[in-house]
């Protein structure tokens, strides 16, 4: 009986092993057999009148061709698509995104309530294509799927570093691939005002270094996003983070200018003057123009990190506050927000704001339609929901911190702060979802994709899949699979790695650099901001910029070591995992002598200490492996010295951390554990 059960589980998991969709569908049953995907592949949507479907199927054919390398010429309808209702072509919040997918050896059928549901199902379909024993195939499968949250966003800051239209377009494709449905476009900040205004042209003329989107480009991006089932929410951050506006229109500020575009990061003093009617006249004109460009009913007013120095120092602002019974700067910002809300209401817009917009909100609160985006923590999100506001979580989803995917994956929009009262059902229903945020202090068009993907896919899964979907190892397996899919879409999260390393190596072969770069992880904003003087003019061309936030190869080694240690197979025969481990440790140990000749290059010289540490870690790992394999006991003082040295080498240097220490630490722990085990038997 026991043997049979194990056999069945093995058979199912072997079939399912190749099925790695991300986000994980709500319900998925993998059968035996498969549908062949070959050059005759074609999809038809006679039963779906959604106007987006023609373009969606053309994209699908191109995708299948790119993913498989097959010349897809069509001829046999392999997939049929049906949807019951034709939704609006611009996607709406809360639209039915459910779909059902049935694949058998005879063909595949995708059914959805709406066109947008069909779009989501097509993404799942392409993720299921794998090379099988006789060709490309999709396993026989039944899927029923729908999202947990209706708002699954990605915010991109295009102000601190300019991101051309192409960057935005390819990231929209990536978002669609993981079923994200809101692109939050952070269009203005101290470092740049990035949209063409015809009414106030000095905004982009003097506030963008010439790097802005024309109105035609904005319309194009919005239309492209809508085709993919993605809403576009513009953010014009006010009343702080507005220095770039004042370069052209200093009269909007609360203190005399002149002003120039900021080149550094932080919270700056220039702040809009909330006391002058002219400010609102200007904003009425600008918002009238901008709301016409963006069809979404939501409009983001920012509202974060307001420095009130200018307000406090301005006699006219203080006199205004007194006259209106405004007690402090929070209330003054609340007054400004309400004025903005009234203007935007006129243009049919609901406002979204960072959680600071609720500070000082009690006397005359914002309209209950307001959506609060929490970046400061789950408490402010819960507070918003308790006050009747809808909310989005971004705290814990900041991609610029370069935390591992597992960190973001563990964050849940509905988990309360420790000790806090959980939300009741009505309050919980106000949490619409969340957004991964890509702030752009330390990214360029060349590196930004690698800071978003694939980690944002873990956030996408958190927001789409059921709350109980929490298996981290499964998530990483599927993250690697989806990363390959994103590659075929033209996302540059992997594509730019090798060219960046080649550039670092100059005229020498980059192989040893690649060994090092694979074994380190780039630090995020917290680890970079105090290490050197960064400005928007600083080149982002160093090891830290090429290195990834999370090392895939080190993660694999960690898994290998855990498996070896837990199965006690390390001192037995030499399995494949052990071979991979020994090969990698040897490569690390030898790398220093290969990299050293490149150290006359200034870009390489700075991280030679990290290179030396990598080789030391490799040598240490080989020695530990030898102890484990031969069953010898490591001398306690050797073990202590290695552990201490490893701890030092784990400290960041030149804005990267040496991920390679992790699997070796596991080996040392296994050795220490064996010593303790031995001792306890005595
Ligand atoms: C923010 O991170 N200041 C919204």
XYZ file of C-alpha atoms and ligand atoms in Angstrom, residues 237 241 304-305 354 356 375 398 439, ligand 1:
13
model
C 3.553 63.761 -7.174
C 8.840 66.164 -4.839
C 4.481 61.543 0.072
C 7.401 63.023 1.975
C 0.502 57.645 -0.808
C 0.661 60.470 3.982
C 4.394 52.445 1.510
C 9.797 47.832 -2.918
C 12.131 53.567 -7.753
C 7.668 56.834 -1.220
O 8.413 55.833 -1.191
N 8.121 58.002 -0.807
C 6.315 56.751 -1.712
